[in-house]
XYZ file of C-alpha atoms in Angstrom:
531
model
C 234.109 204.951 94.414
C 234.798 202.372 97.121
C 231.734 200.356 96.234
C 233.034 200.671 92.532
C 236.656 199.300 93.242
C 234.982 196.682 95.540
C 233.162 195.407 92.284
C 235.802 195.864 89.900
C 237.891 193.730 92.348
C 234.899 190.873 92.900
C 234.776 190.772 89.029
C 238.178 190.044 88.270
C 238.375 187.428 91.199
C 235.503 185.650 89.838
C 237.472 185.718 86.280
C 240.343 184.239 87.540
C 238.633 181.622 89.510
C 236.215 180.988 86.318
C 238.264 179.775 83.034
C 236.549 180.856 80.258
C 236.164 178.679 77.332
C 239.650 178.479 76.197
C 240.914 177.671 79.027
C 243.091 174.510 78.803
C 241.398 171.973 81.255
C 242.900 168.182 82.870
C 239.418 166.194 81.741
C 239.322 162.256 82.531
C 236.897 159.999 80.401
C 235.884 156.678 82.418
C 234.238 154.095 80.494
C 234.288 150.670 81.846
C 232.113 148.782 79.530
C 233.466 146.446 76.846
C 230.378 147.566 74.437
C 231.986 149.489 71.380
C 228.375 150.887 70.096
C 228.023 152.590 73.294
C 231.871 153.735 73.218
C 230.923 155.246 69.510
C 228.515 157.844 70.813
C 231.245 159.517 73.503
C 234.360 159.219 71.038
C 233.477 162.529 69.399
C 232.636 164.836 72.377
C 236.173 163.223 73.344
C 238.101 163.913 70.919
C 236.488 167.561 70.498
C 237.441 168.243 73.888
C 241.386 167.508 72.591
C 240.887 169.712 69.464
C 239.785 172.560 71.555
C 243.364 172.547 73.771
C 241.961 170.042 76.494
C 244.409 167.547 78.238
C 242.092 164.836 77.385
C 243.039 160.990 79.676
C 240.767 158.201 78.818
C 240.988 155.026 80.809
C 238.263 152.224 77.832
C 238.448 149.417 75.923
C 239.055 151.053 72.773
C 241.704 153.650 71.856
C 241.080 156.237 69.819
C 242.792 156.061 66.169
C 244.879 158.960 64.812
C 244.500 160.685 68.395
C 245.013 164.551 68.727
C 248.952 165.294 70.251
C 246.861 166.001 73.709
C 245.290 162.837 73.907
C 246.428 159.822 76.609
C 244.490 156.410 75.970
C 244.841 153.864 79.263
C 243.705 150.801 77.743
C 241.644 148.522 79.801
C 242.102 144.823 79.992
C 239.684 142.220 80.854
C 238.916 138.952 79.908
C 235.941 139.319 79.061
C 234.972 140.004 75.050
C 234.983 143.464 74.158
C 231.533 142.652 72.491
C 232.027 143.561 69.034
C 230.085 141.327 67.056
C 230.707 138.790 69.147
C 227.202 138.169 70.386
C 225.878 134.450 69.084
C 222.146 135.005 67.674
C 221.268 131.293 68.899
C 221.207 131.711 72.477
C 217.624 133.202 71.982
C 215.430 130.559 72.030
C 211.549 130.448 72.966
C 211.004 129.432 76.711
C 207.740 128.387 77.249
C 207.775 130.545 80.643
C 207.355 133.460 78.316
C 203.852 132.340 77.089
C 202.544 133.365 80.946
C 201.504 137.076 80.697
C 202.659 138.000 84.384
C 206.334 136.295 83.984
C 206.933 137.871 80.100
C 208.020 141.066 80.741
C 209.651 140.082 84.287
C 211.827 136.873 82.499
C 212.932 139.351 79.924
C 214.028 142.258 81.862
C 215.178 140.405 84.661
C 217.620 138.515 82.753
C 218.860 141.286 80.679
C 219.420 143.137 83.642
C 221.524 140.091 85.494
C 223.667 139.962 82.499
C 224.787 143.207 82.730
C 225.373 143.302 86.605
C 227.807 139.932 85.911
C 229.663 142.108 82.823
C 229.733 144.738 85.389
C 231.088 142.854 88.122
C 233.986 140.731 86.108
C 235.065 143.663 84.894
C 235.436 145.358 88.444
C 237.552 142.827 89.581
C 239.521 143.156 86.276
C 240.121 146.941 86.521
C 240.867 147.336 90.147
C 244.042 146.421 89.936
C 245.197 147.266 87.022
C 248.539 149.731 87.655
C 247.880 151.773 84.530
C 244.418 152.773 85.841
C 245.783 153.042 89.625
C 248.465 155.698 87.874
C 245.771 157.541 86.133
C 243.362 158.301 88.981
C 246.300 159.792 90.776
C 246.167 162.778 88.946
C 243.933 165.722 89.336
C 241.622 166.678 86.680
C 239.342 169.617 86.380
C 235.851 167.419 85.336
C 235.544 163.011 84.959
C 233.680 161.947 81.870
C 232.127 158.556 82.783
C 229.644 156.428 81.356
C 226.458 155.614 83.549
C 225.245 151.938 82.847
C 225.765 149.027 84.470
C 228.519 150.014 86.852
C 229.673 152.004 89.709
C 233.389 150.698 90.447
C 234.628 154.109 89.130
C 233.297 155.758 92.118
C 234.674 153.300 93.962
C 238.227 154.133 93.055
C 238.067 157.616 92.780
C 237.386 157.657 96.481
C 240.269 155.174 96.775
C 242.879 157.397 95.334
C 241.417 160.666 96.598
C 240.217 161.872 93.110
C 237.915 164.965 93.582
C 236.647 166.302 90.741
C 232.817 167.224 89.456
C 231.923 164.014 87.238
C 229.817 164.252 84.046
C 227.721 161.081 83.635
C 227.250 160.131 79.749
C 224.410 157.665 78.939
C 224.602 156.047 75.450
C 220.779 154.532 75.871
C 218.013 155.154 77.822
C 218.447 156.227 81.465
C 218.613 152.845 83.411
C 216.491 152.401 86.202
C 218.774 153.434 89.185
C 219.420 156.506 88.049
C 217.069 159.074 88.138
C 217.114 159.071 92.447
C 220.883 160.182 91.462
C 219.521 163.879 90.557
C 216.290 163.564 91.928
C 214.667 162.801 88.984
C 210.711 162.175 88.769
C 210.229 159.032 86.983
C 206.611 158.518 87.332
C 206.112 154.500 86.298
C 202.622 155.514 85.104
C 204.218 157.629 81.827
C 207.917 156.228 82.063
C 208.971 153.102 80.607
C 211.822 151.777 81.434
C 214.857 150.945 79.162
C 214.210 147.395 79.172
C 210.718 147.096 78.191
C 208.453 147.405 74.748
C 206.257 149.991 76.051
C 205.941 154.179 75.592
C 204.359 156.681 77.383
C 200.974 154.850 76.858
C 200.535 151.958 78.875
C 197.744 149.741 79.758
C 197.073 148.916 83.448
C 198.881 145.684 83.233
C 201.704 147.397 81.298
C 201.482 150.197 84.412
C 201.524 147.817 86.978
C 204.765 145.899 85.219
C 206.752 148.965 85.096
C 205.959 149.984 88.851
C 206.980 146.694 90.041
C 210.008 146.411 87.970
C 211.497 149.789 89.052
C 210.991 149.374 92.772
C 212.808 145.270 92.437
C 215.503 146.491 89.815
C 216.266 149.969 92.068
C 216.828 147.467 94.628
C 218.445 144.973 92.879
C 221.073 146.615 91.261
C 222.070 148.469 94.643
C 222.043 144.526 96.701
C 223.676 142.892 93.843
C 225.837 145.121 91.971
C 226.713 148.230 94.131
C 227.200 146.609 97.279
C 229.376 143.606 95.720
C 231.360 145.828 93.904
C 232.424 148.030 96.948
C 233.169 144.708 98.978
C 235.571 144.407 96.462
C 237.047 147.253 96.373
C 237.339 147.216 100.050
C 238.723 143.745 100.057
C 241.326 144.562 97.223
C 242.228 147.759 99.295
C 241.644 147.021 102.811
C 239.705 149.839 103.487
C 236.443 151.226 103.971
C 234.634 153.227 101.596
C 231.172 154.919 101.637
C 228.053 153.876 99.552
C 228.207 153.878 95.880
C 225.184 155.427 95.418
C 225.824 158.042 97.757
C 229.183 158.304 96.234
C 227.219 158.900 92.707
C 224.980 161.669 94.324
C 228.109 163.708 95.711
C 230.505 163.809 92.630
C 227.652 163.676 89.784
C 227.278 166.951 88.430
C 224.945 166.164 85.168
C 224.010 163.542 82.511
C 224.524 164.084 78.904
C 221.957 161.329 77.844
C 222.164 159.833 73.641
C 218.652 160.638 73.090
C 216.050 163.457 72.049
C 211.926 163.199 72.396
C 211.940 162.973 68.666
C 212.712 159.817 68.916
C 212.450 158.412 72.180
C 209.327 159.623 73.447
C 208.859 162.782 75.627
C 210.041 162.493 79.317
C 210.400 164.679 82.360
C 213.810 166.303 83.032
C 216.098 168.453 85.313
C 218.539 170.939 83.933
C 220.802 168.441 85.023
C 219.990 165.947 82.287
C 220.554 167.151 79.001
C 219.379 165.290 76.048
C 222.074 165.239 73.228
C 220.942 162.163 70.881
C 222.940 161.919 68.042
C 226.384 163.611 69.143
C 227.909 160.787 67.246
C 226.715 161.667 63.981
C 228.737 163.662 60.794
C 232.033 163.714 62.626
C 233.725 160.848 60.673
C 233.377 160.430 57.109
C 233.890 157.038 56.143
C 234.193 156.345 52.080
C 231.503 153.518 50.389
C 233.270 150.924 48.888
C 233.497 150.949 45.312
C 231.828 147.698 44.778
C 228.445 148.836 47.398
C 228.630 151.827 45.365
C 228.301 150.067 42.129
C 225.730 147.677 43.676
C 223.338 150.365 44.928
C 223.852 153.024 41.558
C 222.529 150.213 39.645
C 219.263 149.393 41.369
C 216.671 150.469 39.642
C 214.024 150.377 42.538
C 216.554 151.313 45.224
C 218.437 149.098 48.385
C 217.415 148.051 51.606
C 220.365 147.921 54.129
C 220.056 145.003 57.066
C 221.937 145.117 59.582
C 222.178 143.826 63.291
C 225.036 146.221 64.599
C 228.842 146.168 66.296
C 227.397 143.656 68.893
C 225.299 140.710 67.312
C 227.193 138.401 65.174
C 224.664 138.071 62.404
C 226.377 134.953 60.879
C 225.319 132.810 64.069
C 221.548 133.179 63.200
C 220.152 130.101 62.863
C 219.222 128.424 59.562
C 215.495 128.196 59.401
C 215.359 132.088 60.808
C 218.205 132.834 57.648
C 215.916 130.994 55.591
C 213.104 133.145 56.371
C 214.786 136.215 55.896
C 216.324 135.044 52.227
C 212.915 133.894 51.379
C 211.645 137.296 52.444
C 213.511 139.539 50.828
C 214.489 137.066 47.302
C 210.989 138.000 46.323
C 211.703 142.389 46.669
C 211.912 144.052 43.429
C 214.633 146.398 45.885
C 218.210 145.110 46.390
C 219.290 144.289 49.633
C 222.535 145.064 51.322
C 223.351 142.212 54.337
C 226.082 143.094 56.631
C 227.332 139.101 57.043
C 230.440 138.720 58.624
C 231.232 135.127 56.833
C 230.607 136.826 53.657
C 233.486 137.281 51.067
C 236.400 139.859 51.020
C 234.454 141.747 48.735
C 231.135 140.390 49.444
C 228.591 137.563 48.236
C 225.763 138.220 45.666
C 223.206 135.851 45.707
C 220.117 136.741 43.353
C 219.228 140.330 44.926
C 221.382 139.972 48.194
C 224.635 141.387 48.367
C 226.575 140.165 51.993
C 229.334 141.816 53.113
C 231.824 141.753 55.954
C 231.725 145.692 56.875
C 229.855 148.432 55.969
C 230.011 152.402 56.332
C 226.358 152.067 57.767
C 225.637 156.218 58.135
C 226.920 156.754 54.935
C 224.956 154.476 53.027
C 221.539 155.269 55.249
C 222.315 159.149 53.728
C 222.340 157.324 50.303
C 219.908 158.417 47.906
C 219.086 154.651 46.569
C 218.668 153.280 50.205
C 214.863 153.214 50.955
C 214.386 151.290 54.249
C 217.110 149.741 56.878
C 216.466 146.643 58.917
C 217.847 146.941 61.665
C 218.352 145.143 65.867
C 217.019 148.615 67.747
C 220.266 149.084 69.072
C 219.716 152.948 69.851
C 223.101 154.262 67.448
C 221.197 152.692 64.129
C 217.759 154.376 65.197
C 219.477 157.835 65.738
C 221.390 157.179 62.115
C 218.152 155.951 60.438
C 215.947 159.069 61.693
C 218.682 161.234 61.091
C 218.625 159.936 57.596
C 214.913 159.728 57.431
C 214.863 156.081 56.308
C 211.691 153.828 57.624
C 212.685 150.845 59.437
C 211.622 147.233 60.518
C 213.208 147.004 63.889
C 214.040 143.083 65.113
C 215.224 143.526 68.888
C 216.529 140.795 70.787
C 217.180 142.437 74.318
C 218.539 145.172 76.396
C 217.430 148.515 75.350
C 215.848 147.535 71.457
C 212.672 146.525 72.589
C 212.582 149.993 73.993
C 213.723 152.058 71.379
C 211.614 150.059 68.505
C 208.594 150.730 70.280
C 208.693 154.163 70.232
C 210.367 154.397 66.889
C 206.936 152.528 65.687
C 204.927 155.199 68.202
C 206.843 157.749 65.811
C 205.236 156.121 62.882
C 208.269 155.271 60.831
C 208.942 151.924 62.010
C 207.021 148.720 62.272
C 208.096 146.021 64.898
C 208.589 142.114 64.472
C 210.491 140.689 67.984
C 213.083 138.354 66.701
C 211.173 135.103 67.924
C 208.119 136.038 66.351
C 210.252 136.485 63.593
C 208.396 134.916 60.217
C 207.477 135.567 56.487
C 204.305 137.348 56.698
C 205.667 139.180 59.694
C 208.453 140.548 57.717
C 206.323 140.458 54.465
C 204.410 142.955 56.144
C 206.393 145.472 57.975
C 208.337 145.263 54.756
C 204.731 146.424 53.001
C 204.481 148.853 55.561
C 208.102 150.960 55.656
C 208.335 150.657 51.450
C 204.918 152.570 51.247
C 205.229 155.817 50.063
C 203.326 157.321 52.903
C 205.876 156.244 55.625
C 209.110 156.894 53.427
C 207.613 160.533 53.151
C 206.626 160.509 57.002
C 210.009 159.485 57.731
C 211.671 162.657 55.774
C 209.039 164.395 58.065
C 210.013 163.239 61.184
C 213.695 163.862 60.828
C 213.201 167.131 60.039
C 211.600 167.502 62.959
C 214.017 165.454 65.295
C 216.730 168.148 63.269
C 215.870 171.061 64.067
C 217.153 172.000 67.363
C 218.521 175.118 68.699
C 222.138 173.580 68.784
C 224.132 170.821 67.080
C 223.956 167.888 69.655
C 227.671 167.795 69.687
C 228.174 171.747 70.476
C 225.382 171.233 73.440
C 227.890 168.513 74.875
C 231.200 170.625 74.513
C 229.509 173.285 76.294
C 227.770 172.150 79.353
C 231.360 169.379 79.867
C 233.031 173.199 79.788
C 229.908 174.578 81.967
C 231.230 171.989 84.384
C 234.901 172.826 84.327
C 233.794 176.420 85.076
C 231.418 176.134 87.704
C 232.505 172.442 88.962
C 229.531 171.375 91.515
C 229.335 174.992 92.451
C 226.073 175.284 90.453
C 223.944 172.042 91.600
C 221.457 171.403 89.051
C 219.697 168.568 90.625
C 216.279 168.766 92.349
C 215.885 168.906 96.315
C 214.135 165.280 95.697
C 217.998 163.678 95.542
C 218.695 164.108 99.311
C 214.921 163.187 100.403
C 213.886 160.005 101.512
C 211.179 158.041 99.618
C 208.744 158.954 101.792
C 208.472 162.425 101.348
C 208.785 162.629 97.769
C 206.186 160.096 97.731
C 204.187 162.925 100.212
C 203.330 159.517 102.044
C 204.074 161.542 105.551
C 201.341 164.373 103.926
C 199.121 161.593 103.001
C 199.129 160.421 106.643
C 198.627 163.388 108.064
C 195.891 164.207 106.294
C 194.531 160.775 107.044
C 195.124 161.220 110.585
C 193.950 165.091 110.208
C 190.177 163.560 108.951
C 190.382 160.491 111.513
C 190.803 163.017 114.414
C 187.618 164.987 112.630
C 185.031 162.569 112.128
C 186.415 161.293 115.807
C 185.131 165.349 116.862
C 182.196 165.177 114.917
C 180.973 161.786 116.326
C 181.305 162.774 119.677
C 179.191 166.341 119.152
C 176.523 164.721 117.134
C 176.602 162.344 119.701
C 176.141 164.761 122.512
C 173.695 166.946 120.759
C 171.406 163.937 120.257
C 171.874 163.071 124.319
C 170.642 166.158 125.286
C 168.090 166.835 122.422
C 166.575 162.737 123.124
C 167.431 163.103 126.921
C 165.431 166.057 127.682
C 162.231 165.146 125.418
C 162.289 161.714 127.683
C 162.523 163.941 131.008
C 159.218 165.652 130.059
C 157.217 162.424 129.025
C 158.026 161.102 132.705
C 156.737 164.221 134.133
């Protein structure tokens, strides 16, 4: 009986201390990045959260419209553009440093890279002292929502104001390269790409050698140039001393919900701690077609092609011999062809088969029944909508992660790649040959069944592990032992020495016997000839 009541007593302790699923939890989104299409993807799980009796605080860029009654937005201020379609298409220009094989994939990643540690460290010194984000990290909260990209001035702060809480890290691309030593994550260069380059799983030797070099400088980079400069600010603004980001990183991250699925972007190795939920974003907001894109596309007889480059890239800034090309191009379909244009008309611009328009409802019309292919930038949110729709695609990426995410969208088999400087008419002639066939429109319906069926709804897998977390906080590490190990032993470099030594020290042994056996076998025979 005493053993009984002792249980009994453990279970309801552990009850009390554990909040099941309704329990009404203090949650905190972070997301200091101006870039809406990577806002997009985390809106739903956030306002989910709300709708399930959550206190839901998020400190971004963009507030969310028609917000549940336990919703707070902190809007952030910077002055830097909030990056919605505000990118000009002309600053990407051929540099004749690109033509050398060894500095191609270097210039490119390297310089998307350094653009992103500048956004990141503008808009550190932006936030840090804004009062409405001092008066928000105040507060205690059960679990921190916060994006993982370019930036680390959250931890920063947190330490600042004492916040202690588990953090969930949400990834709208790719992992970047820095953060895979954050859970301990294997990240073998010879089968992992990273983010920033046109490569999959299967790389070449140079390829190989690229991606080996470019995580050990970026890993380092980011940490000299962006980590370290954005705690001297803190400390500066504060007049304190704080620890390490990254070590800061390793002690509140609990786990990464990351926007993709192997589907789609290739099959990598994981922790329990990194849960793939690509597509979250999707079927939560039903947005109506305008009557007018409605008419357009019910009356095409051979069906539509949608083109468009995305929330970031202002497509209106391309320049006019690349416009020309594309016109040219696509004047000469039998298919329609829907443009989003933002200099277009308030209800559009037809010229011959090309309809331009200032906005679209771009999900809705990839589930179309009349839209048979999308051109698109390879920004990762049009990929998931386009598979998810099983429509081919001819993917033009012009940096960060597109490169990335059109190569293994054309690894899939229903995409086909032309880089936007290599951008011409029999390019685009033929990857438009290619994704109109009939054998990759039916491949395509293939493969998003496939990247479908899961054993959850991407959105339900986020609700529950960000409620896992309340739960169990950082109670229940799921990280590998590799996080708190230095580089040398998960590289088994002190092993390989060993064993190095280990064989040194036996051939050593084995010289010297052979070479005594041979003394006394040679030195005895010459004893006997002298006598």
């Amino acid at each position: 009986m005493r053993a009984l009541r002792t249980s009994l007593i453990a279970f309801v302790l552990t009850a009390l201390a554990c909040p099941g699923p309704g329990h009404s939890a203090r949650i905190l989104g972070l997301f200091p990045h101006f870039g809406k299409s990577h806002y997009m993807v985390f809106q739903p799980l956030l306002r989910t959260l709300a709708e399930r009796g959550h206190q839901v605080t998020t400190v971004s860029f963009f507030p969310l419209e028609n917000p549940p009654q336990n919703y707070t937005d902190v809007r952030l201020e910077s002055s830097v553009p909030h990056g919605v379609e505000s990118l000009d298409i002309s600053i990407f220009k051929p540099n004749p440093l690109m033509n050398v094989p060894i500095l191609n994939t270097f210039l490119q990643t390297h310089g998307t890279v350094s653009q992103v540690g500048i956004w990141a460290l503008k808009l550190c010194k932006d936030i840090i002292g804004q009062p409405a984000v001092a008066e928000a990290l105040k507060q205690k909260y059960d679990v921190v929502l916060m994006e993982n990209f370019n930036s680390d001035c959250m931890f920063g702060l947190m330490n600042v104001y004492g916040l202690e809480a588990p953090v969930i890290a949400l990834s709208s691309c790719l992992p970047m390269p820095w953060t895979p030593t954050r859970f301990g994550l294997p990240d073998n260069p010879a089968y992992v790409p990273l983010i920033a380059t046109p490569y999959t799983s299967k790389m070449t030797f140079k390829e190989r050698f690229e991606t080996f070099f470019l995580k050990l400088y970026l890993t380092y980079w980011y940490h000299e140039e962006v980590q370290e400069k954005e705690r001297a600010m803190i400390e500066k603004y504060f007049g304190k001393t704080i620890p390490d980001l990254e070590e800061l990183g390793k002690k509140y991250t609990s786990i990464l919900l990351v926007n993709t699925f192997p589907t789609l972007n290739g099959v990598r190795p994981l922790l329990p701690s990194i849960i793939e939920v690509g597509g979250m974003h999707l079927d939560h907001s039903k947005k109506v077609i305008p009557s007018y894109i409605e008419r357009f596309l019910n009356e095409s007889e051979h069906g539509v092609i949608l083109l468009s480059f995305g929330s970031l890239i202002k497509t209106a800034t391309i320049p006019k011999y690349k416009e020309e090309i594309i016109v040219n191009t696509l004047s000469k379909l039998k298919q329609r062809v829907i443009w989003k244009y933002e200099d277009s008309g308030e209800e559009g611009t037809l010229s011959g088969n090309i309809l331009r328009v200032k906005w679209l409802p771009q999900y809705e019309l990839l589930q179309h029944k009349k839209i048979v292919a999308f051109i698109a930038h390879g920004g990762l949110l049009g990929m998931t909508e386009a598979i998810s729709a099983g429509k081919p695609m001819v993917v033009v990426p012009f940096f960060g992660d597109q490169p990335a995410n059109a190569a293994a969208a054309a690894a899939v088999g229903f995409a086909k790649v032309v880089p936007y400087l290599e951008l011409n008419e029999k390019a685009l002639t033929e990857a438009l040959a290619f994704v109109l066939s009939a054998e990759t429109r039916v491949h395509a319906r293939r493969i998003s069944s496939i990247w479908r069926d899961r054993q959850a709804d991407p959105l339900e897998t986020a609700v529950y592990w960000t409620e896992r977390v309340i739960r169990w906080g950082n109670t229940a590490p799921l990280h590998s032992a590799a996080r708190d190990m230095p580089l040398y032993q998960v590289a088994l470099l002190d092993v390989i020495a060993a064993f190095i030594v280990a064989i040194l020290i036996l051939l050593a042994i084995s010289w010297y016997t052979l070479s005594m056996v041979f003394r006394l076998l040679f030195g005895k025979e010459s004893k006997l000839k002298m006598n």
